[in-house]
PDB file of C-alpha atoms in Angstrom:
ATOM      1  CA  UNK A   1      31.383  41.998 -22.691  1.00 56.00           C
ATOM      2  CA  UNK A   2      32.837  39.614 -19.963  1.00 57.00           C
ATOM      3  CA  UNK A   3      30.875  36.608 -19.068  1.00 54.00           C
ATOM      4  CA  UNK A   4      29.685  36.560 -15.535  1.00 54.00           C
ATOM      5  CA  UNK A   5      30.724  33.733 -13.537  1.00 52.00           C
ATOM      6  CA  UNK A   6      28.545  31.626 -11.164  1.00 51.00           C
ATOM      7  CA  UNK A   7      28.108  28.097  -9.702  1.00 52.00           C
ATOM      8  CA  UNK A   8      31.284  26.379 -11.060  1.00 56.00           C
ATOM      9  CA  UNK A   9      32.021  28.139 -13.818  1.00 55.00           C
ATOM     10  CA  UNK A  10      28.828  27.825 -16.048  1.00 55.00           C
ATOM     11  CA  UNK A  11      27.878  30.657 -16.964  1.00 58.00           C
ATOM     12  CA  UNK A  12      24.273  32.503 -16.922  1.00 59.00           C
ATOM     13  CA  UNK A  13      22.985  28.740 -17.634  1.00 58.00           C
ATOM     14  CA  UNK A  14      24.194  27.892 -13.566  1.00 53.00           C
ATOM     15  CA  UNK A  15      22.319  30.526 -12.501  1.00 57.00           C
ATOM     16  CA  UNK A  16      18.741  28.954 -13.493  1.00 60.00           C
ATOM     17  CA  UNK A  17      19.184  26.096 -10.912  1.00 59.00           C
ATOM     18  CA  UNK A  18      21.068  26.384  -7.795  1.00 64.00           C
ATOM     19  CA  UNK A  19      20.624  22.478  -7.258  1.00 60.00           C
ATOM     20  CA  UNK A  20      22.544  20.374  -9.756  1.00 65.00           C
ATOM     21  CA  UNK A  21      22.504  16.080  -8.338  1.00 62.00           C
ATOM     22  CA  UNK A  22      20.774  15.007  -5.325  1.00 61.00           C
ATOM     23  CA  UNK A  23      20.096  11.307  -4.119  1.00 63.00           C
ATOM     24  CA  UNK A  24      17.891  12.849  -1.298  1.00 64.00           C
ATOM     25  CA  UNK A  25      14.701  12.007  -2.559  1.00 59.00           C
ATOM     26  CA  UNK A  26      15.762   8.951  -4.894  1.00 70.00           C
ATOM     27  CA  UNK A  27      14.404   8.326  -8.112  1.00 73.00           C
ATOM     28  CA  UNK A  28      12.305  11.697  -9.074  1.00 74.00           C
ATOM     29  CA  UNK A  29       9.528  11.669 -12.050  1.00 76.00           C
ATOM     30  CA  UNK A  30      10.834  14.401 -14.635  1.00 74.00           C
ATOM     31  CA  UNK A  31       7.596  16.414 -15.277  1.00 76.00           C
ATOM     32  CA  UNK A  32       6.880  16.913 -11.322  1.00 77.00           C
ATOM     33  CA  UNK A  33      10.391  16.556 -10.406  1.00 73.00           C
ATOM     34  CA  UNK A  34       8.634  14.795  -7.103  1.00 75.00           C
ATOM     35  CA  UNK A  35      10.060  11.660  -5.659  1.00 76.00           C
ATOM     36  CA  UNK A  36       8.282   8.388  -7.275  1.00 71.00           C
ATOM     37  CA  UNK A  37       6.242   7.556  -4.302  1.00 70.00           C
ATOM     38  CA  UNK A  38       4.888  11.125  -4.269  1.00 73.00           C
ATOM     39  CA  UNK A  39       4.187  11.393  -7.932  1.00 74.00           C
ATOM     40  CA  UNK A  40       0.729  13.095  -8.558  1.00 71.00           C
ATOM     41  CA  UNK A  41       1.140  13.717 -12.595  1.00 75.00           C
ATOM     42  CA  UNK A  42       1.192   9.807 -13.706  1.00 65.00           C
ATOM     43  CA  UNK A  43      -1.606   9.244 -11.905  1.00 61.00           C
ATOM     44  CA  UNK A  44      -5.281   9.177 -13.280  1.00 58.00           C
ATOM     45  CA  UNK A  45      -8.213  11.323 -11.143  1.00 55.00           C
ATOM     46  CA  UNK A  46     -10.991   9.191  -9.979  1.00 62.00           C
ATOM     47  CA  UNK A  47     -14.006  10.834 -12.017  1.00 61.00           C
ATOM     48  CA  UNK A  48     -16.407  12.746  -9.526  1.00 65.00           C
ATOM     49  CA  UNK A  49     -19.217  12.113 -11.946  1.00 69.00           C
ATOM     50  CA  UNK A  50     -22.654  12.544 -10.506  1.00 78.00           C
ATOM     51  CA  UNK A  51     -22.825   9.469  -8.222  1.00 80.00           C
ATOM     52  CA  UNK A  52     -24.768   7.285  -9.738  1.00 89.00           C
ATOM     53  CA  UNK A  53     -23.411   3.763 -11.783  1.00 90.00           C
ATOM     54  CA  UNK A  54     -24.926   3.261 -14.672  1.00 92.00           C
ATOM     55  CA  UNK A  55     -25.363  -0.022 -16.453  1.00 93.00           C
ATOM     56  CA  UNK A  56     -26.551  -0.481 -20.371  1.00 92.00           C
ATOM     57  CA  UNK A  57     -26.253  -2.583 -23.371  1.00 92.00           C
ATOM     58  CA  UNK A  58     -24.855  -1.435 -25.870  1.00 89.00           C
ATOM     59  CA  UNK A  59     -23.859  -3.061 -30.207  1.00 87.00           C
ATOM     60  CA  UNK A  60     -22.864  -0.342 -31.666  1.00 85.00           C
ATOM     61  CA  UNK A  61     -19.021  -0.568 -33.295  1.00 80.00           C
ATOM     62  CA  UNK A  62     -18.915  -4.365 -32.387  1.00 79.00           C
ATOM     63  CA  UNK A  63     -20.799  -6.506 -35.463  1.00 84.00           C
ATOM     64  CA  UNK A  64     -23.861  -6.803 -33.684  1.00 81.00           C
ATOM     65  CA  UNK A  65     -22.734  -8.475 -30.890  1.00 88.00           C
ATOM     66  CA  UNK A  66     -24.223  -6.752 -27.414  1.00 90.00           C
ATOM     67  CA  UNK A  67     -22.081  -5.952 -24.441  1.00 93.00           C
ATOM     68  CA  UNK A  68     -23.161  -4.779 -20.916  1.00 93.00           C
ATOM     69  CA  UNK A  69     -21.465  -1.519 -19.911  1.00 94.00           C
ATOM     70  CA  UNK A  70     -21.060   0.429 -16.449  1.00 94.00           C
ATOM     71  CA  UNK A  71     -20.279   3.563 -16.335  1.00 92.00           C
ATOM     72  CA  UNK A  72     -20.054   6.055 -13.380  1.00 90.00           C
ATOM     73  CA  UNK A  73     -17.564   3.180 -11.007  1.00 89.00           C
ATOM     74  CA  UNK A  74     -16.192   5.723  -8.105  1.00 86.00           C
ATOM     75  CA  UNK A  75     -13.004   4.085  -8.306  1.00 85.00           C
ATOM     76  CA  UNK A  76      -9.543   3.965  -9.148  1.00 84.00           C
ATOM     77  CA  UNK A  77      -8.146   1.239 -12.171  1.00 85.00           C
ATOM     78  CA  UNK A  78      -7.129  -1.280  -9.651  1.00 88.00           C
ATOM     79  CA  UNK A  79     -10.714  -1.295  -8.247  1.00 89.00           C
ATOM     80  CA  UNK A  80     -12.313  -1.054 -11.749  1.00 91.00           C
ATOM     81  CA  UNK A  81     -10.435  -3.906 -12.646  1.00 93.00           C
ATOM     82  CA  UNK A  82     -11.045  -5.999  -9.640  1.00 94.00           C
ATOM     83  CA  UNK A  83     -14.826  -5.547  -9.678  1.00 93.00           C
ATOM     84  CA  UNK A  84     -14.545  -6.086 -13.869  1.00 93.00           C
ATOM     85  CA  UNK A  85     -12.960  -9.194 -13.015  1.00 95.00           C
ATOM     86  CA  UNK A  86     -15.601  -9.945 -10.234  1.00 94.00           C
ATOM     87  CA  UNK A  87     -18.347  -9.253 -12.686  1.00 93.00           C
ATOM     88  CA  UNK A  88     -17.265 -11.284 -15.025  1.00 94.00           C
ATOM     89  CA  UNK A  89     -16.880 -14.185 -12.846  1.00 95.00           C
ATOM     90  CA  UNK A  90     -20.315 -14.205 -11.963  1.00 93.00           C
ATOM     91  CA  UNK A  91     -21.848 -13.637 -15.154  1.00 92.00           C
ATOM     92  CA  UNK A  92     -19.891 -16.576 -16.867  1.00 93.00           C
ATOM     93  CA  UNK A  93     -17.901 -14.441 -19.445  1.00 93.00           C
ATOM     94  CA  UNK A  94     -15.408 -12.591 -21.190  1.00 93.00           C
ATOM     95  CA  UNK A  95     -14.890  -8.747 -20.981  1.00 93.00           C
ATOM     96  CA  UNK A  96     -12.580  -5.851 -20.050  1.00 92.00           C
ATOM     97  CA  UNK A  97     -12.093  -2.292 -18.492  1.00 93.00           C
ATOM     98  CA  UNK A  98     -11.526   0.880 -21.067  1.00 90.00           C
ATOM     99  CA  UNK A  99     -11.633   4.172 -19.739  1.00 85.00           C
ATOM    100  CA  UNK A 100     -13.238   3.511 -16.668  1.00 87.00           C
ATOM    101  CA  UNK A 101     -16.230   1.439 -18.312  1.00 91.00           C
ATOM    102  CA  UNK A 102     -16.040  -1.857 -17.430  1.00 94.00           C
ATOM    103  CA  UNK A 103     -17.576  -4.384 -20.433  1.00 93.00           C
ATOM    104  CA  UNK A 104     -19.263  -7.297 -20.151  1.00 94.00           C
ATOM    105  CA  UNK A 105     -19.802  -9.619 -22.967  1.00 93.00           C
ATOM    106  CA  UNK A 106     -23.034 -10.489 -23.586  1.00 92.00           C
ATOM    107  CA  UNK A 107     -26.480  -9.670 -22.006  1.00 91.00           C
ATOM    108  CA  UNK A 108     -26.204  -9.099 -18.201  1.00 92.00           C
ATOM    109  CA  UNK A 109     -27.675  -5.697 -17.491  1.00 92.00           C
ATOM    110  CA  UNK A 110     -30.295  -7.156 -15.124  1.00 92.00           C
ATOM    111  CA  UNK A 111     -27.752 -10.134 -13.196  1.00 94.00           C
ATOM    112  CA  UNK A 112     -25.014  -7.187 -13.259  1.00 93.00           C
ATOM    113  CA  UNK A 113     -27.567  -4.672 -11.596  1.00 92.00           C
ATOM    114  CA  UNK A 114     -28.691  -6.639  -9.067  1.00 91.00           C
ATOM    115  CA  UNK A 115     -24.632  -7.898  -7.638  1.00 91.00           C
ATOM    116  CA  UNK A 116     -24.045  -4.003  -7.938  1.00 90.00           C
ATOM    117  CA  UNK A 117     -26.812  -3.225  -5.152  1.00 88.00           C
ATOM    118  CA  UNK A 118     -26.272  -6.191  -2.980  1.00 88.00           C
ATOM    119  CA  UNK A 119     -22.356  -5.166  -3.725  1.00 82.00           C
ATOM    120  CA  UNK A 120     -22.073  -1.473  -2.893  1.00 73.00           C
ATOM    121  CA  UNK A 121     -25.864  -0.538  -1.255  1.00 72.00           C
ATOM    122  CA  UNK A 122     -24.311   3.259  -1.094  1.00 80.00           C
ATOM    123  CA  UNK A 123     -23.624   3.573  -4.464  1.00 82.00           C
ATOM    124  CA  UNK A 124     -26.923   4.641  -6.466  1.00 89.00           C
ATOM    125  CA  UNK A 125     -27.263   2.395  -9.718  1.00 89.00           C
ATOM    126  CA  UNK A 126     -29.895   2.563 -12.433  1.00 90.00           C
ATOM    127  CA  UNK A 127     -30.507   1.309 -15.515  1.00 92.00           C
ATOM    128  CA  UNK A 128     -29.249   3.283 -18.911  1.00 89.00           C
ATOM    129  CA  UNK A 129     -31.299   2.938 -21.941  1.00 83.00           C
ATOM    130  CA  UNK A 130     -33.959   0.467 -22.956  1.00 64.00           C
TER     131      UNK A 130
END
């Protein structure tokens, strides 16, 4: 049997792609094969959730120490981290942002529920366990 030939001599493997280089769209991400700027698969979802922030205390996994988490935050990491940072600043302590939770060291549930509602009065927020 003869091998067929096609784009520049490559074989059945040229046939799969007709378009080999391009520096149209610049640097492309190689699971979307979009252009950088217009990469959607590196890029987390803002959680739809059920619209309503949450804010708890929680010890568990941390040697007793108690840490004021709120869940539920419509929006994106730069925003979580920015209104982590803000909350932290107020309350007069460490903490961080995991997985959309942002954590407060220490007990703040009540000072970190009220600069929530004077913060965002749209968003709903409500106290999370006892």
């Amino acid at each position: 049997m003869k091998p067929t030939k096609t784009l520049s001599g490559l074989g059945a493997l040229g046939a799969l792609s007709g378009l080999v280089y391009s520096t149209d769209a610049g640097r492309t991400c190689p699971d979307c094969r979009q252009a950088k700027a217009d990469c959607r698969c590196g890029r987390p979802v803002i959680p739809k959730g059920d619209g309503v922030v949450r804010v708890s205390r929680e010890t568990k996994g941390r040697a007793g120490k108690g840490v004021t988490l709120v869940k539920g935050v419509p929006l994106d990491a730069d925003g979580l981290t920015a209104l982590g940072k803000e909350l932290k600043t107020a309350c007069g302590s460490g903490g961080t942002v995991k997985d959309g939770v942002i954590e407060v060291q220490g007990d703040h549930c009540e000072r970190v529920l009220e600069l929530l509602k004077k913060k965002e009065p749209k968003w709903q927020v409500k106290r999370a366990g006892g």
